[in-house]
Short mmCIF file of C-alpha atoms and ligand atoms in Angstrom, two decimals:
data_model
loop_
_atom_site.label_atom_id
_atom_site.label_comp_id
_atom_site.label_asym_id
_atom_site.label_seq_id
_atom_site.Cartn_x
_atom_site.Cartn_y
_atom_site.Cartn_z
CA MET A 135 -139.89 -138.19 -44.31
CA MET A 136 -137.63 -135.95 -42.22
CA LYS A 137 -135.06 -138.27 -40.68
CA ASN A 138 -131.56 -136.86 -40.57
CA ILE A 139 -131.20 -133.90 -38.20
CA ALA A 140 -128.26 -131.56 -37.47
CA VAL A 141 -128.11 -129.89 -34.08
CA ILE A 142 -125.67 -126.97 -33.88
CA GLY A 143 -124.47 -126.42 -30.31
CA ALA A 144 -123.75 -129.07 -27.68
CA GLY A 145 -124.86 -127.12 -24.63
CA LEU A 146 -127.83 -128.35 -22.62
CA THR A 147 -130.35 -127.02 -25.18
CA GLY A 148 -128.73 -128.95 -28.02
CA ALA A 149 -128.22 -132.06 -25.90
CA ALA A 150 -131.82 -132.11 -24.67
CA ALA A 151 -133.17 -131.62 -28.20
CA ALA A 152 -130.87 -134.29 -29.64
CA ALA A 153 -131.71 -136.83 -26.93
CA LYS A 154 -135.44 -136.27 -27.39
CA LEU A 155 -135.23 -136.68 -31.18
CA VAL A 156 -133.14 -139.83 -30.93
CA GLN A 157 -135.75 -141.25 -28.52
CA GLN A 158 -138.31 -140.63 -31.26
CA GLY A 159 -136.31 -142.49 -33.92
CA TYR A 160 -134.49 -139.63 -35.68
CA GLN A 161 -130.83 -139.76 -36.68
CA VAL A 162 -129.09 -136.82 -35.08
CA THR A 163 -125.59 -135.38 -35.40
CA VAL A 164 -124.51 -132.64 -32.99
CA PHE A 165 -121.86 -130.04 -33.88
CA ASP A 166 -119.95 -127.83 -31.48
CA LYS A 167 -117.02 -125.47 -31.80
CA GLY A 168 -115.70 -126.48 -28.38
CA ARG A 169 -113.49 -129.46 -27.49
CA VAL A 170 -116.18 -131.01 -25.29
CA ALA A 171 -119.93 -130.78 -24.90
CA GLY A 172 -121.37 -128.60 -22.15
CA GLY A 173 -121.33 -125.02 -23.42
CA ARG A 174 -121.93 -122.63 -20.55
CA MET A 175 -122.25 -125.58 -18.15
CA SER A 176 -118.50 -125.66 -18.19
CA SER A 177 -115.91 -126.89 -15.71
CA LYS A 178 -112.24 -126.50 -16.50
CA LYS A 179 -110.11 -129.50 -15.58
CA THR A 180 -107.02 -128.32 -13.68
CA GLU A 181 -104.53 -129.69 -11.17
CA HIS A 182 -106.80 -128.06 -8.56
CA GLY A 183 -109.74 -130.24 -9.64
CA TYR A 184 -112.61 -129.04 -11.78
CA LEU A 185 -113.28 -125.30 -11.72
CA ASP A 186 -116.87 -124.37 -12.56
CA MET A 187 -116.28 -121.30 -14.70
CA GLY A 188 -119.87 -121.10 -16.04
CA ALA A 189 -123.10 -122.13 -14.30
CA GLN A 190 -122.51 -122.76 -10.60
CA TYR A 191 -125.63 -124.78 -9.91
CA PHE A 192 -129.13 -125.32 -11.23
CA THR A 193 -132.59 -125.41 -9.77
CA ALA A 194 -135.59 -127.43 -10.95
CA ARG A 195 -139.08 -125.91 -10.84
CA SER A 196 -140.99 -127.54 -13.69
CA ASP A 197 -142.10 -131.17 -13.51
CA LEU A 198 -140.33 -131.98 -16.77
CA PHE A 199 -136.98 -130.75 -15.51
CA LYS A 200 -137.49 -132.30 -12.06
CA GLN A 201 -137.93 -135.69 -13.78
CA GLN A 202 -134.72 -135.21 -15.76
CA VAL A 203 -132.78 -134.12 -12.68
CA GLN A 204 -134.02 -137.22 -10.86
CA LEU A 205 -132.63 -139.38 -13.70
CA TRP A 206 -129.29 -137.57 -13.46
CA LEU A 207 -129.20 -138.06 -9.69
CA GLU A 208 -129.88 -141.78 -10.13
CA ALA A 209 -127.20 -142.04 -12.84
CA GLY A 210 -124.69 -140.31 -10.55
CA CYS A 211 -123.95 -137.42 -12.91
CA ALA A 212 -125.67 -134.82 -10.71
CA ASP A 213 -125.83 -134.23 -7.01
CA ILE A 214 -127.41 -131.86 -4.51
CA TRP A 215 -125.11 -128.97 -3.64
CA ALA A 216 -125.17 -128.82 0.17
CA CYS A 217 -124.20 -125.17 0.17
CA ARG A 218 -124.72 -122.47 2.79
CA THR A 219 -126.07 -119.30 1.22
CA ALA A 220 -124.97 -115.80 2.20
CA LEU A 221 -125.41 -112.23 1.03
CA LEU A 222 -122.54 -109.85 0.36
CA CYS A 223 -123.56 -106.18 0.24
CA ASN A 224 -121.27 -103.34 -0.65
CA ASP A 225 -122.86 -99.95 -0.38
CA GLU A 226 -120.48 -97.10 -1.25
CA GLY A 227 -117.50 -99.08 0.04
CA VAL A 228 -119.17 -100.33 3.22
CA THR A 229 -119.24 -104.11 3.14
CA SER A 230 -121.49 -106.51 5.00
CA LEU A 231 -121.52 -110.29 4.70
CA VAL A 232 -124.40 -112.11 6.36
CA SER A 233 -125.71 -115.64 6.16
CA SER A 234 -129.09 -115.86 4.39
CA ALA A 235 -130.31 -119.45 4.58
CA ASP A 236 -133.11 -120.48 2.25
CA ALA A 237 -134.96 -123.71 1.44
CA GLN A 238 -134.03 -123.81 -2.27
CA LEU A 239 -132.67 -127.15 -3.55
CA ARG A 240 -129.59 -126.55 -5.70
CA PHE A 241 -128.00 -129.15 -7.98
CA ILE A 242 -124.58 -129.54 -9.59
CA GLY A 243 -123.12 -131.84 -12.21
CA VAL A 244 -120.61 -134.37 -10.90
CA PRO A 245 -117.74 -134.66 -11.27
CA SER A 246 -118.09 -131.57 -13.49
CA MET A 247 -120.89 -129.26 -14.62
CA GLN A 248 -120.87 -130.73 -18.12
CA SER A 249 -121.57 -134.28 -16.86
CA PRO A 250 -125.39 -134.05 -17.22
CA VAL A 251 -124.99 -132.72 -20.79
CA LYS A 252 -122.54 -135.50 -21.64
CA SER A 253 -124.92 -138.10 -20.23
CA LEU A 254 -127.71 -136.93 -22.56
CA LEU A 255 -125.32 -137.13 -25.51
CA GLN A 256 -123.62 -140.40 -24.65
CA ALA A 257 -125.02 -142.42 -27.57
CA ILE A 258 -125.28 -139.54 -30.05
CA PRO A 259 -122.63 -138.69 -32.67
CA ILE A 260 -121.02 -135.35 -31.91
CA VAL A 261 -118.52 -133.47 -34.05
CA THR A 262 -116.44 -131.23 -31.78
CA GLU A 263 -113.96 -128.45 -32.63
CA CYS A 264 -116.23 -127.65 -35.57
CA ARG A 265 -117.45 -124.06 -35.75
CA ILE A 266 -120.33 -123.96 -38.21
CA ASP A 267 -119.98 -120.67 -40.05
CA ARG A 268 -122.46 -121.14 -42.90
CA LEU A 269 -125.49 -123.18 -43.87
CA SER A 270 -127.02 -123.73 -47.28
CA TYR A 271 -130.40 -125.17 -48.20
CA GLN A 272 -131.37 -126.96 -51.40
CA ARG A 273 -134.17 -129.26 -50.27
CA GLN A 274 -131.64 -130.50 -47.70
CA TRP A 275 -129.17 -128.67 -45.51
CA THR A 276 -125.39 -128.56 -45.81
CA LEU A 277 -123.32 -127.28 -42.89
CA TYR A 278 -119.95 -125.65 -43.52
CA CYS A 279 -117.38 -125.79 -40.78
CA ALA A 280 -114.67 -123.14 -40.29
CA ASN A 281 -111.99 -125.81 -40.99
CA ASN A 282 -113.35 -126.23 -44.56
CA GLN A 283 -115.16 -129.50 -43.84
CA SER A 284 -118.78 -129.71 -44.89
CA TYR A 285 -121.58 -132.01 -43.77
CA SER A 286 -124.59 -132.65 -46.05
CA ASN A 287 -127.98 -134.33 -46.40
CA PHE A 288 -129.70 -132.99 -43.29
CA ASP A 289 -133.48 -132.77 -43.50
CA ALA A 290 -133.70 -130.25 -40.68
CA VAL A 291 -131.41 -128.06 -38.56
CA LEU A 292 -131.72 -126.92 -34.95
CA ILE A 293 -129.54 -123.93 -34.00
CA THR A 294 -129.00 -123.74 -30.23
CA LEU A 295 -126.42 -120.95 -29.98
CA PRO A 296 -126.51 -117.71 -27.97
CA PRO A 297 -128.51 -115.16 -29.99
CA VAL A 298 -125.59 -113.09 -31.32
CA GLN A 299 -123.87 -116.21 -32.62
CA ALA A 300 -127.13 -117.54 -34.09
CA GLN A 301 -127.68 -114.18 -35.78
CA GLN A 302 -124.16 -114.25 -37.27
CA LEU A 303 -124.75 -117.74 -38.62
CA LEU A 304 -128.05 -116.69 -40.24
CA SER A 305 -126.43 -113.62 -41.77
CA GLN A 306 -123.43 -115.59 -43.13
CA SER A 307 -125.92 -118.04 -44.63
CA GLN A 308 -128.01 -115.25 -46.18
CA LEU A 309 -131.06 -116.40 -44.23
CA PRO A 310 -133.65 -114.02 -42.73
CA ASP A 311 -132.65 -112.36 -39.47
CA LEU A 312 -135.03 -114.14 -37.11
CA ILE A 313 -133.12 -112.92 -34.05
CA ALA A 314 -133.24 -109.17 -34.86
CA THR A 315 -133.97 -107.21 -31.68
CA ASN A 316 -133.30 -110.22 -29.45
CA SER A 317 -129.60 -110.33 -30.21
CA GLN A 318 -128.61 -108.50 -27.03
CA LEU A 319 -130.45 -110.78 -24.59
CA LEU A 320 -127.28 -112.22 -23.05
CA GLU A 321 -124.79 -110.11 -21.13
CA PRO A 322 -121.07 -110.66 -20.54
CA CYS A 323 -119.42 -112.02 -17.39
CA TRP A 324 -115.80 -112.34 -16.33
CA ALA A 325 -115.40 -115.44 -14.14
CA VAL A 326 -112.30 -115.67 -11.95
CA ALA A 327 -111.06 -118.67 -9.96
CA VAL A 328 -108.68 -118.31 -7.01
CA GLN A 329 -107.51 -120.91 -4.55
CA ALA A 330 -108.39 -119.98 -0.96
CA GLU A 331 -110.05 -121.47 2.08
CA ALA A 332 -113.78 -120.83 2.51
CA CYS A 333 -115.07 -118.07 4.75
CA SER A 334 -117.28 -119.16 7.63
CA MET A 335 -120.41 -117.38 6.33
CA GLY A 336 -121.22 -119.46 3.28
CA ASP A 337 -120.20 -120.98 -0.01
CA ALA A 338 -123.00 -119.66 -2.27
CA ILE A 339 -122.73 -115.90 -1.87
CA PHE A 340 -125.24 -113.68 -3.65
CA CYS A 341 -123.89 -110.17 -4.18
CA GLN A 342 -125.44 -106.72 -4.10
CA HIS A 343 -122.20 -105.17 -5.12
CA PRO A 344 -120.86 -102.66 -7.64
CA LYS A 345 -118.61 -105.31 -9.23
CA LEU A 346 -119.98 -108.75 -8.44
CA ARG A 347 -123.08 -110.81 -8.89
CA PHE A 348 -122.14 -114.18 -7.34
CA ILE A 349 -119.30 -115.88 -5.50
CA SER A 350 -119.14 -119.57 -4.87
CA HIS A 351 -116.71 -121.75 -2.97
CA GLN A 352 -116.18 -125.21 -4.40
CA GLN A 353 -115.35 -127.15 -1.21
CA HIS A 354 -118.71 -128.94 -0.96
CA LYS A 355 -118.84 -129.88 -4.63
CA GLN A 356 -117.67 -133.40 -5.47
CA GLY A 357 -114.62 -133.38 -7.81
CA ARG A 358 -113.63 -129.84 -6.85
CA THR A 359 -111.20 -128.42 -4.26
CA SER A 360 -110.83 -125.37 -2.05
CA CYS A 361 -111.33 -122.58 -4.57
CA TYR A 362 -113.50 -119.53 -5.00
CA ILE A 363 -115.13 -118.65 -8.30
CA LEU A 364 -116.12 -114.97 -8.56
CA HIS A 365 -118.62 -113.89 -11.21
CA PHE A 366 -118.32 -110.19 -11.97
CA ASN A 367 -121.59 -108.49 -12.86
CA ALA A 368 -122.53 -107.53 -16.42
CA SER A 369 -121.84 -103.81 -16.14
CA TYR A 370 -118.42 -104.20 -14.52
CA SER A 371 -117.51 -107.03 -16.93
CA ALA A 372 -118.59 -104.90 -19.91
CA GLU A 373 -116.70 -101.86 -18.62
CA HIS A 374 -113.47 -103.91 -18.46
CA LEU A 375 -114.25 -106.41 -21.21
CA GLN A 376 -110.77 -106.20 -22.74
CA ALA A 377 -108.83 -106.16 -19.45
CA ARG A 378 -106.10 -108.76 -19.05
CA PRO A 379 -106.39 -111.70 -16.63
CA GLU A 380 -103.90 -109.97 -14.27
CA PHE A 381 -106.43 -107.16 -13.75
CA TRP A 382 -109.14 -109.69 -12.86
CA PHE A 383 -106.87 -111.68 -10.53
CA GLU A 384 -106.01 -108.50 -8.65
CA GLN A 385 -109.70 -107.61 -8.36
CA ALA A 386 -110.63 -111.10 -7.16
CA ILE A 387 -107.82 -111.38 -4.63
CA THR A 388 -108.62 -107.96 -3.15
CA ILE A 389 -112.30 -108.85 -2.75
CA VAL A 390 -111.62 -112.27 -1.20
CA ARG A 391 -109.09 -110.78 1.20
CA ASP A 392 -110.87 -107.56 2.18
CA GLU A 393 -114.57 -108.38 1.81
CA LEU A 394 -114.65 -112.09 2.66
CA ASN A 395 -111.88 -111.65 5.24
CA ILE A 396 -109.68 -114.50 4.08
CA GLN A 397 -106.26 -113.76 5.50
CA HIS A 398 -104.38 -116.90 4.39
CA SER A 399 -102.82 -117.39 0.98
CA ILE A 400 -104.96 -116.62 -2.07
CA GLU A 401 -103.61 -117.98 -5.37
CA PRO A 402 -104.84 -116.86 -8.80
CA LEU A 403 -105.90 -119.79 -11.00
CA VAL A 404 -108.06 -119.02 -14.06
CA ALA A 405 -109.83 -115.97 -15.51
CA HIS A 406 -112.39 -116.63 -18.23
CA ARG A 407 -114.38 -114.11 -20.24
CA TRP A 408 -117.91 -115.02 -21.28
CA LEU A 409 -119.17 -112.64 -23.95
CA TYR A 410 -122.69 -114.10 -23.71
CA ALA A 411 -123.33 -115.38 -20.19
CA SER A 412 -126.74 -114.82 -18.69
CA GLN A 413 -130.03 -113.20 -19.47
CA ARG A 414 -130.41 -109.46 -19.10
CA ASP A 415 -132.70 -108.66 -16.14
CA GLN A 416 -136.35 -108.16 -17.06
CA ALA A 417 -135.75 -109.06 -20.71
CA ILE A 418 -138.77 -110.46 -22.50
CA ALA A 419 -138.16 -114.07 -23.48
CA PRO A 420 -139.01 -114.51 -27.17
CA GLY A 421 -139.61 -118.30 -27.29
CA ILE A 422 -138.21 -120.42 -30.09
CA MET A 423 -137.99 -119.23 -33.69
CA ALA A 424 -138.41 -121.02 -36.98
CA LEU A 425 -138.21 -121.06 -40.75
CA PRO A 426 -140.71 -123.93 -40.91
CA GLU A 427 -140.64 -124.33 -44.68
CA GLN A 428 -136.89 -124.87 -44.66
CA LYS A 429 -137.16 -126.93 -41.46
CA LEU A 430 -134.88 -124.77 -39.37
CA TRP A 431 -135.51 -123.95 -35.71
CA ILE A 432 -133.60 -121.70 -33.31
CA GLY A 433 -133.67 -121.56 -29.54
CA GLY A 434 -131.68 -121.67 -26.34
CA ASP A 435 -131.90 -120.81 -22.66
CA TRP A 436 -132.66 -117.23 -23.76
CA SER A 437 -135.89 -118.36 -25.45
CA PHE A 438 -137.49 -118.88 -22.06
CA GLY A 439 -135.67 -116.57 -19.67
CA GLY A 440 -132.11 -117.91 -19.32
CA ARG A 441 -130.73 -120.46 -16.83
CA VAL A 442 -130.01 -124.15 -17.06
CA GLU A 443 -133.60 -125.28 -16.56
CA ASN A 444 -134.80 -123.09 -19.43
CA ALA A 445 -132.06 -124.45 -21.69
CA TYR A 446 -133.43 -127.94 -21.06
CA LEU A 447 -137.00 -126.80 -21.73
CA ALA A 448 -135.89 -125.00 -24.90
CA GLY A 449 -134.31 -128.23 -26.14
CA LEU A 450 -137.55 -130.13 -25.57
CA ASN A 451 -139.53 -127.37 -27.31
CA LEU A 452 -137.25 -127.41 -30.36
CA ALA A 453 -137.57 -131.18 -30.67
CA GLN A 454 -141.33 -130.96 -30.22
CA ALA A 455 -141.68 -128.24 -32.89
CA LEU A 456 -139.78 -130.38 -35.38
CA VAL A 457 -141.83 -133.51 -34.62
CA GLU A 458 -145.11 -131.59 -34.88
CA THR A 459 -144.13 -130.16 -38.28
CA GLN A 460 -143.51 -133.66 -39.51
CA HIS A 461 -146.85 -134.91 -38.17
CA LEU A 462 -148.59 -132.01 -39.88
CA ALA A 463 -146.81 -132.75 -43.16
CA GLY A 464 -147.84 -136.41 -42.80
CA GLU A 465 -151.46 -135.43 -42.20
CA LEU A 466 -151.52 -133.09 -45.20
CA SER A 467 -149.90 -135.48 -47.65
C1 FAD B 207 -120.76 -117.30 -15.83
C2 FAD B 207 -122.08 -117.98 -15.93
C3 FAD B 207 -122.79 -118.28 -14.78
C4 FAD B 207 -124.03 -118.92 -14.85
N1 FAD B 207 -124.67 -119.28 -13.71
C5 FAD B 207 -125.80 -120.00 -13.79
C6 FAD B 207 -126.38 -120.55 -12.62
O1 FAD B 207 -125.80 -120.46 -11.53
N2 FAD B 207 -127.56 -121.23 -12.74
C7 FAD B 207 -128.18 -121.40 -13.95
O2 FAD B 207 -129.24 -122.04 -14.01
N3 FAD B 207 -127.62 -120.92 -15.08
C8 FAD B 207 -126.45 -120.24 -15.02
N4 FAD B 207 -125.86 -119.79 -16.17
C9 FAD B 207 -126.56 -119.95 -17.45
C10 FAD B 207 -126.47 -121.40 -17.99
O3 FAD B 207 -125.13 -121.81 -18.03
C11 FAD B 207 -127.09 -121.40 -19.37
O4 FAD B 207 -128.45 -120.99 -19.25
C12 FAD B 207 -127.10 -122.75 -20.10
O5 FAD B 207 -125.93 -123.50 -19.86
C13 FAD B 207 -127.27 -122.45 -21.60
O6 FAD B 207 -127.29 -123.63 -22.36
P1 FAD B 207 -127.50 -123.53 -23.94
O7 FAD B 207 -127.33 -124.91 -24.47
O8 FAD B 207 -128.76 -122.80 -24.24
O9 FAD B 207 -126.33 -122.60 -24.48
P2 FAD B 207 -124.69 -122.85 -24.44
O10 FAD B 207 -124.40 -123.62 -23.23
O11 FAD B 207 -124.14 -121.52 -24.65
O12 FAD B 207 -124.49 -123.79 -25.72
C14 FAD B 207 -124.23 -123.28 -26.99
C15 FAD B 207 -123.12 -124.12 -27.62
O13 FAD B 207 -122.92 -123.68 -28.95
C16 FAD B 207 -121.55 -123.74 -29.27
N5 FAD B 207 -121.35 -122.86 -30.41
C17 FAD B 207 -121.41 -121.49 -30.46
N6 FAD B 207 -121.24 -121.06 -31.72
C18 FAD B 207 -121.07 -122.18 -32.50
C19 FAD B 207 -120.89 -122.38 -33.89
N7 FAD B 207 -120.87 -121.36 -34.78
N8 FAD B 207 -120.74 -123.65 -34.35
C20 FAD B 207 -120.78 -124.71 -33.48
N9 FAD B 207 -120.97 -124.56 -32.15
C21 FAD B 207 -121.12 -123.31 -31.67
C22 FAD B 207 -120.87 -123.34 -28.00
O14 FAD B 207 -119.53 -123.85 -27.96
C23 FAD B 207 -121.77 -123.98 -26.93
O15 FAD B 207 -121.30 -125.26 -26.56
C24 FAD B 207 -124.60 -119.21 -16.12
C25 FAD B 207 -123.86 -118.93 -17.28
C26 FAD B 207 -122.61 -118.34 -17.19
C27 FAD B 207 -121.80 -118.11 -18.43
#
């Protein structure tokens, strides 16, 4: 009987999988290298309120995710983002910023983006600041943490890391490379927060721009203050991957001043580099992966096309795959 499950990664994929398994009677322990759960749904707590350095919002298209979002709304850990959308175009140095209203419902975590993840994990043991750098299997799994701690007696393991990190973990554990050609699915992003008042055009600004992919202003997000977060696009982020925060602050301030026309003070706050941020355009989503005999499954947002909603669905799929294997084993025995 498979009972004791380790989930590596406390982003939304790991949280959704863990919550589902606990609902079904499994004992689950979640491990994450970070200080708090949330992963790329990350808000940094600062004296300027929470700064959403990762996902800015999420949408809900599938019934399963709509039901979960409804629960979060009722629990008060998510809210609708009443944002005004706009489009920033920069074609060979000529900038245009126009409003581009749409009917899409957008949601945020409140008071921070990790709140929905934390709510899924609230009754589940989680070991934080624990980077798992090796696994070993002898009828049960042992997890080895970078701080020399080890955790044993797991019947099954779910790995919910970005593909490069999952691949490294498999390789360090001398397990087959299930990720292989999918390792480059996620691209980098520099995210830069500056304090500034909002421009009149909008607070969710999609960008067709040589440097940027998205700009959001936080004024209509509960728990946040008057700040912009700029997400630089994958090619510009990759080109300047090693640049210092000062470089990114200068870039951000120049864009906010010259392209969004904010003439009052603009203060640099935080620059954060995501090595693995969002799915490469037009990449083929590989689904979840498994070593079923050893009871190991791997998946994440990237399994189904990136984004918050797909992370949730990946978590449900991982849990489902594990439960089905157990049913099958029960039927065969
Ligand atoms: C800048 C940015 C902007 C985005 N914007 C949006 C958006 O607007 N809308 C949207 O829907 N999506 C957006 N996304 C994508 C969205 O954030 C992700 O799809 C989703 O959060 C992924 O969840 P996950 O659980 O699959 O992975 P993650 O959130 O990456 O979770 C993986 C977890 O594993 C942990 N970890 C890694 N290695 C180890 C290890 N060896 N041992 C232990 N723990 C480890 C990490 O700390 C992390 O917590 C954005 C992402 C970024 C970075």
